[in-house]
mmCIF file of C-alpha atoms in Angstrom:
data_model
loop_
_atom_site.group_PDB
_atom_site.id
_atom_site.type_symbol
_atom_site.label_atom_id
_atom_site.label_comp_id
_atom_site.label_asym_id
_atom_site.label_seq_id
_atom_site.Cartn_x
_atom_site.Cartn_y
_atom_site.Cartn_z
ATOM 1 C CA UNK A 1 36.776 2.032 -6.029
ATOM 2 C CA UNK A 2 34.464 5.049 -6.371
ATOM 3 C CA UNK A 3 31.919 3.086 -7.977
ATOM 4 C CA UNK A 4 32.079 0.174 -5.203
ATOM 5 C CA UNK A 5 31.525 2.745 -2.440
ATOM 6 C CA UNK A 6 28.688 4.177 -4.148
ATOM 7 C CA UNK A 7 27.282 0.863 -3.972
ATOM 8 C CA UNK A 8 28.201 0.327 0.039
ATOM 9 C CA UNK A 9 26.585 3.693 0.855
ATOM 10 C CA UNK A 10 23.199 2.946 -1.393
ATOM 11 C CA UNK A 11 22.784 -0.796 0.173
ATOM 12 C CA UNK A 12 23.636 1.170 3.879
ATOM 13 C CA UNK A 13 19.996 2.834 3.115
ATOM 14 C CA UNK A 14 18.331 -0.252 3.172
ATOM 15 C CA UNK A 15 16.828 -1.212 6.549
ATOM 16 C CA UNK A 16 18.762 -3.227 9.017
ATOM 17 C CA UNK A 17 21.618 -3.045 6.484
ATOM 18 C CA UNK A 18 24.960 -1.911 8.208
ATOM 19 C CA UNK A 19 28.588 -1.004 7.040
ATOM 20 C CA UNK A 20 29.602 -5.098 7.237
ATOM 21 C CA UNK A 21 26.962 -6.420 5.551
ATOM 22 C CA UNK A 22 26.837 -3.760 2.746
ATOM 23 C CA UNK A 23 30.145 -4.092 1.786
ATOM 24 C CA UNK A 24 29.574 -7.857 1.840
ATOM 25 C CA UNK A 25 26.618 -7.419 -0.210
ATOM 26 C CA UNK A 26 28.388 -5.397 -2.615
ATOM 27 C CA UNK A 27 30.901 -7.838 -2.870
ATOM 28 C CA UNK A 28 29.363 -10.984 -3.195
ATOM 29 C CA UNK A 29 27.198 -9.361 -6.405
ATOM 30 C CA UNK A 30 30.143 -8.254 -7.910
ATOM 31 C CA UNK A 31 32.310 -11.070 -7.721
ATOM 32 C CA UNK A 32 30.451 -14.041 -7.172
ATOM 33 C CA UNK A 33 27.342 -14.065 -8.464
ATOM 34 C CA UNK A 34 27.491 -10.746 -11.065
ATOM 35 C CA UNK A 35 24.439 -12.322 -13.382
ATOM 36 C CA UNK A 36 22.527 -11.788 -9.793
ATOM 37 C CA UNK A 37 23.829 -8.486 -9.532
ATOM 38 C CA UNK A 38 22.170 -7.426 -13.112
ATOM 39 C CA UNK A 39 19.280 -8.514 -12.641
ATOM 40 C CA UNK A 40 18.727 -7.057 -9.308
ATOM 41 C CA UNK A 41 19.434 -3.647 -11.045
ATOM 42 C CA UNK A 42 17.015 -5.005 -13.717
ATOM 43 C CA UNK A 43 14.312 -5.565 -11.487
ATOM 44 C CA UNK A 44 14.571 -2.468 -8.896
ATOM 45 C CA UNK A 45 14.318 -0.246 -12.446
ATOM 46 C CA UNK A 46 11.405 -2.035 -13.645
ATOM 47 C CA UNK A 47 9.363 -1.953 -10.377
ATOM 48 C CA UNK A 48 10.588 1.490 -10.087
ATOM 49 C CA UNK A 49 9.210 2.565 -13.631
ATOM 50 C CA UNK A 50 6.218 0.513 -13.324
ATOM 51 C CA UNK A 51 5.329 0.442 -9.392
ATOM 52 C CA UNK A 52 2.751 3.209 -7.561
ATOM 53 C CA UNK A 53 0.466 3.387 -4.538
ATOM 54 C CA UNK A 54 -2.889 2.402 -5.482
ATOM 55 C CA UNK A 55 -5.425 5.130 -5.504
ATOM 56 C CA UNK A 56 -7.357 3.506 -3.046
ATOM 57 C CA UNK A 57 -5.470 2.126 -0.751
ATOM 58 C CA UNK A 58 -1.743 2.676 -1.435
ATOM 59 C CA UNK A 59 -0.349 -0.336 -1.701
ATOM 60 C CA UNK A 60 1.955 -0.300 -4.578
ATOM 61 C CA UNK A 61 0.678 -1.450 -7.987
ATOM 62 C CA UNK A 62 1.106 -1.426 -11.847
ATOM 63 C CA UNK A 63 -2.111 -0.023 -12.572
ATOM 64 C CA UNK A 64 -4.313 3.017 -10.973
ATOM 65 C CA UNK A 65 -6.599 -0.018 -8.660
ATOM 66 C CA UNK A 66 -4.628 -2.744 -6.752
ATOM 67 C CA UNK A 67 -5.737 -6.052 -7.409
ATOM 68 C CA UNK A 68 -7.156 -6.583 -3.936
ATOM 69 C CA UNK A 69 -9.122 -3.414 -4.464
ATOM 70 C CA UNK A 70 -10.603 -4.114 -7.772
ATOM 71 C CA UNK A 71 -11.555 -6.844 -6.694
ATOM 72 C CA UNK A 72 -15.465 -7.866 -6.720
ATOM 73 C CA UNK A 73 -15.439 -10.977 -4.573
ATOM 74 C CA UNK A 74 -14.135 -9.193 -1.667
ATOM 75 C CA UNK A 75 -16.093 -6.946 0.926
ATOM 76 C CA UNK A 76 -14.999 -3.209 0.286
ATOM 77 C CA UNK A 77 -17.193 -2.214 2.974
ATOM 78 C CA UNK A 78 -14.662 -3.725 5.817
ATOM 79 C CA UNK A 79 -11.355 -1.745 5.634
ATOM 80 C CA UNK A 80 -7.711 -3.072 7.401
ATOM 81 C CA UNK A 81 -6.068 -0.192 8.239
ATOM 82 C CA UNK A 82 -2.090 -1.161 8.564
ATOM 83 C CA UNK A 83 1.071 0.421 9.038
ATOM 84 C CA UNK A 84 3.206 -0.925 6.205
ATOM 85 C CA UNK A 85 3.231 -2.916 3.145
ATOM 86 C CA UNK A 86 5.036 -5.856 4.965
ATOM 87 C CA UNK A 87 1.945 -6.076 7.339
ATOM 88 C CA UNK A 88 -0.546 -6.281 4.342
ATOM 89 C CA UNK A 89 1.386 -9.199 2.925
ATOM 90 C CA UNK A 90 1.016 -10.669 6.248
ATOM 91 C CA UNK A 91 -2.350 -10.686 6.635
ATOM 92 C CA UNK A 92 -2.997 -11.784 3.121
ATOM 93 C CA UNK A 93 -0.875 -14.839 3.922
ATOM 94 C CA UNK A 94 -3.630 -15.841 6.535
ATOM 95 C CA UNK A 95 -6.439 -15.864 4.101
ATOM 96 C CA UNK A 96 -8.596 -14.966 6.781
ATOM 97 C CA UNK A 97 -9.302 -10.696 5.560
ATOM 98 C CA UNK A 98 -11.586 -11.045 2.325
ATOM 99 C CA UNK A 99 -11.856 -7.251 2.574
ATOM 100 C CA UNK A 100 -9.464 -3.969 1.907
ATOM 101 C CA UNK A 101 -6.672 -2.172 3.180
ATOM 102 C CA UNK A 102 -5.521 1.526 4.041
ATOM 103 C CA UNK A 103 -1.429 1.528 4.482
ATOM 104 C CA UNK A 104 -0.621 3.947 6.194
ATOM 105 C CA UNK A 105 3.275 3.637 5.364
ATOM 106 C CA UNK A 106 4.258 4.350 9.105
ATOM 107 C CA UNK A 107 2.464 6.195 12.506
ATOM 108 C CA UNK A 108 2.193 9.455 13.445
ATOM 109 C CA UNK A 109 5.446 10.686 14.883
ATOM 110 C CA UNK A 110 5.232 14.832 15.181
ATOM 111 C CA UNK A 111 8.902 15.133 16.357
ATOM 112 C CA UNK A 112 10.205 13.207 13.229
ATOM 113 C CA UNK A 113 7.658 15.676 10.995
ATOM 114 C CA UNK A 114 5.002 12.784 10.397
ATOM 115 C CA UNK A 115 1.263 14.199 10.887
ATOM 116 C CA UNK A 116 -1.330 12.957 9.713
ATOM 117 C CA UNK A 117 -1.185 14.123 6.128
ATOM 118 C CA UNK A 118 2.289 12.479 5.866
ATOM 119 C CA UNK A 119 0.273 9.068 6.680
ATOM 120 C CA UNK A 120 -2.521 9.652 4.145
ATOM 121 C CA UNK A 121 -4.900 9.899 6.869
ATOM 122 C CA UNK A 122 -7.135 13.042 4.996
ATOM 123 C CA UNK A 123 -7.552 10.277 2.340
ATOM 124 C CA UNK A 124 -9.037 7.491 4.167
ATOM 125 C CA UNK A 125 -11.395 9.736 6.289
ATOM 126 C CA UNK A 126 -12.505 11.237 2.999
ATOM 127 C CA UNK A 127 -13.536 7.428 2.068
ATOM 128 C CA UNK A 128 -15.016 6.734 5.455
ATOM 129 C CA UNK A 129 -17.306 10.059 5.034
ATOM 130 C CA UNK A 130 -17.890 9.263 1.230
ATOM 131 C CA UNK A 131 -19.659 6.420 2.742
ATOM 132 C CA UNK A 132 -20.066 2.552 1.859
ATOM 133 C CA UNK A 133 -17.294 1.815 4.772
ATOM 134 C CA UNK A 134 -19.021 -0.371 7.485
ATOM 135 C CA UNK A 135 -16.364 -1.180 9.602
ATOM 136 C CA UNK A 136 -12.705 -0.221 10.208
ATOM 137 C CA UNK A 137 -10.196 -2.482 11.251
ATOM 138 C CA UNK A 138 -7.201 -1.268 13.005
ATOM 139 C CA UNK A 139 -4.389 -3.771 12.635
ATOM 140 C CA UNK A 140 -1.769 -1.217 14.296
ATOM 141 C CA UNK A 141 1.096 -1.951 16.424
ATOM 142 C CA UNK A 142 0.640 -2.072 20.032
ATOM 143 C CA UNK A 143 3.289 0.181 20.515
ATOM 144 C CA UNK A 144 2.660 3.629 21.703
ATOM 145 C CA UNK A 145 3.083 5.169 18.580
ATOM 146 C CA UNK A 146 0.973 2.663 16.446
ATOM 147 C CA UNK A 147 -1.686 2.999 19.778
ATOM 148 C CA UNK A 148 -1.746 6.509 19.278
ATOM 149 C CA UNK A 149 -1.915 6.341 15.821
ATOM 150 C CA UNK A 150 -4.990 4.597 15.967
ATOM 151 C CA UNK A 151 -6.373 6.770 18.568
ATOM 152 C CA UNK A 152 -6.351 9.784 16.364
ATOM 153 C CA UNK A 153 -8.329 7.761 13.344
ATOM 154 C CA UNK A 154 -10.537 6.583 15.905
ATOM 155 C CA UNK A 155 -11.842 10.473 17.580
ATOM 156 C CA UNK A 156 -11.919 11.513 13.831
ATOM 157 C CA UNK A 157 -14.795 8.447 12.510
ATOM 158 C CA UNK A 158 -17.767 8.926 13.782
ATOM 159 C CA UNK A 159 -20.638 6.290 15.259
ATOM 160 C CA UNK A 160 -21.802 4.682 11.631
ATOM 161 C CA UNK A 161 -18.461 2.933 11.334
ATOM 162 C CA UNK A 162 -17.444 0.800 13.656
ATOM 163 C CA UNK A 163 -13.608 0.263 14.916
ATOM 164 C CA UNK A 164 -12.269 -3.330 16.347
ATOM 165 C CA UNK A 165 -8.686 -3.705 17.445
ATOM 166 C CA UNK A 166 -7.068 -7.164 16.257
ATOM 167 C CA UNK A 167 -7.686 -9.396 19.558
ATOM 168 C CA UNK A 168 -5.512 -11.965 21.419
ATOM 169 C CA UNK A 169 -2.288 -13.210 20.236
ATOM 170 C CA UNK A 170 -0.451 -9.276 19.883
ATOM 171 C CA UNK A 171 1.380 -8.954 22.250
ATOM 172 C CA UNK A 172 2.022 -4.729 23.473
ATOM 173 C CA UNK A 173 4.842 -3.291 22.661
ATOM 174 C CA UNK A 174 4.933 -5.206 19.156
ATOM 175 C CA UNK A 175 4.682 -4.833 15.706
ATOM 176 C CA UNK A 176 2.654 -6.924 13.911
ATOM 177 C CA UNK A 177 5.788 -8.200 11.605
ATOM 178 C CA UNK A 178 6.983 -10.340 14.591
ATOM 179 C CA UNK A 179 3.542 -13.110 14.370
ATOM 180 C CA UNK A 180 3.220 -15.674 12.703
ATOM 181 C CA UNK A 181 0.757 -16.304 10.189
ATOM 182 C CA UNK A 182 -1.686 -18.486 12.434
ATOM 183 C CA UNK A 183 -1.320 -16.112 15.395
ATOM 184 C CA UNK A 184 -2.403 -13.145 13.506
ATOM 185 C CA UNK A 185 -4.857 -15.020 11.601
ATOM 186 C CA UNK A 186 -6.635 -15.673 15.072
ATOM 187 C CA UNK A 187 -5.983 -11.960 15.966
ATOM 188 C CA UNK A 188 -7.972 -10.665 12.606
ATOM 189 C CA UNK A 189 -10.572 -13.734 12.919
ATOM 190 C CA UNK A 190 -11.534 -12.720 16.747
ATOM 191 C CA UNK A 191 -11.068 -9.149 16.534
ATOM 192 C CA UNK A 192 -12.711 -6.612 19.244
ATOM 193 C CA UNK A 193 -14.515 -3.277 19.050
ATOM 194 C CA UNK A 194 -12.178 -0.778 19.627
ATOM 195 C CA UNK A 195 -13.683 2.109 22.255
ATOM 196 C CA UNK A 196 -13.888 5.998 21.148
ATOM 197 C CA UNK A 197 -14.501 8.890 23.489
ATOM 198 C CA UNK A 198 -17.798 9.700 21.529
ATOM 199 C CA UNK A 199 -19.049 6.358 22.768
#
């Protein structure tokens, strides 16, 4: 049985994974469908092993450059900044973005220990100043935290890169994981300078 609860408590990490469902989880892989079971551990130790932000953008990816961001046909100058990995797929989905991405993996949160560094936020400013960014696109959650997130990237760029907000269609309070794909895709398409106090 130790072995079982092992399991439980690991699948009880997973987001919006409780007690029940765990132990159903951990159930159902070992007694109904084991050859599932196998090569789920198969394929969370190969994209562990093999799996690691991108340099650029930190996305996760099997080499040193993500696909997206070694790519040619696709403006680097225009950067989505986003707050998760979920949100890039997203916006991919749309086809809409033909340019690049920042993931931020999260928003600041100072009483949970998350500054800026935690967010990789040094990292993009360091590409905005190294120049050949045109335009930053922050595709952050409405909700204070994401608001104020983008706030603080905002006061740090200054005028020769210009911020937009994604546009109608998010509502506030939201995070972007809760639109559909043609909803966001007209949020991205019609997007909206986003104000800073140097302006």
């Amino acid at each position: 049985m130790e072995a079982l609860e092992q399991l439980i408590v690991a699948l009880r990490r997973l987001p919006t994974i409780g007690p029940k469902t765990a132990r159903r989880l951990a159930l159902h892989l070992l007694q109904r469908d084991r050859a599932a079971g196998a090569e789920l551990a198969r394929s969370l130790s190969t994209a562990l092993d093999t799996l690691q932000p991108c340099r650029q953008c930190r996305q996760l990816s099997a080499t040193e450059l993500c696909g997206i961001c070694a790519d040619d046909e696709r403006d680097q100058q225009i950067v989505c900044v986003v707050e998760s990995l979920d949100e890039l797929y997203q916006i991919e989905q749309t086809g809409v973005f033909n340019g690049r991405y920042f993931v931020l993996n999260g928003h600041l949160s100072p009483l949970d220990g998350i500054g800026p560094e935690e967010l990789g936020i040094p990292q993009l400013l360091e590409q905005v100043r190294g120049g050949g960014i045109r335009e930053l696109i922050m595709a952050l959650s409405t909700q204070v935290e994401g608001e104020a997130t983008a706030q603080y990237i905002a006061d740090q760029i200054g005028p020769e890169v210009s911020l937009s907000t994604l546009a109608q269609g998010v509502p506030m309070g939201r995070s972007l994981n809760h639109l559909d794909p043609a909803t966001l895709s007209v949020a991205l398409s019609s997007r909206v300078a986003r104000q800073t106090d140097a302006e």
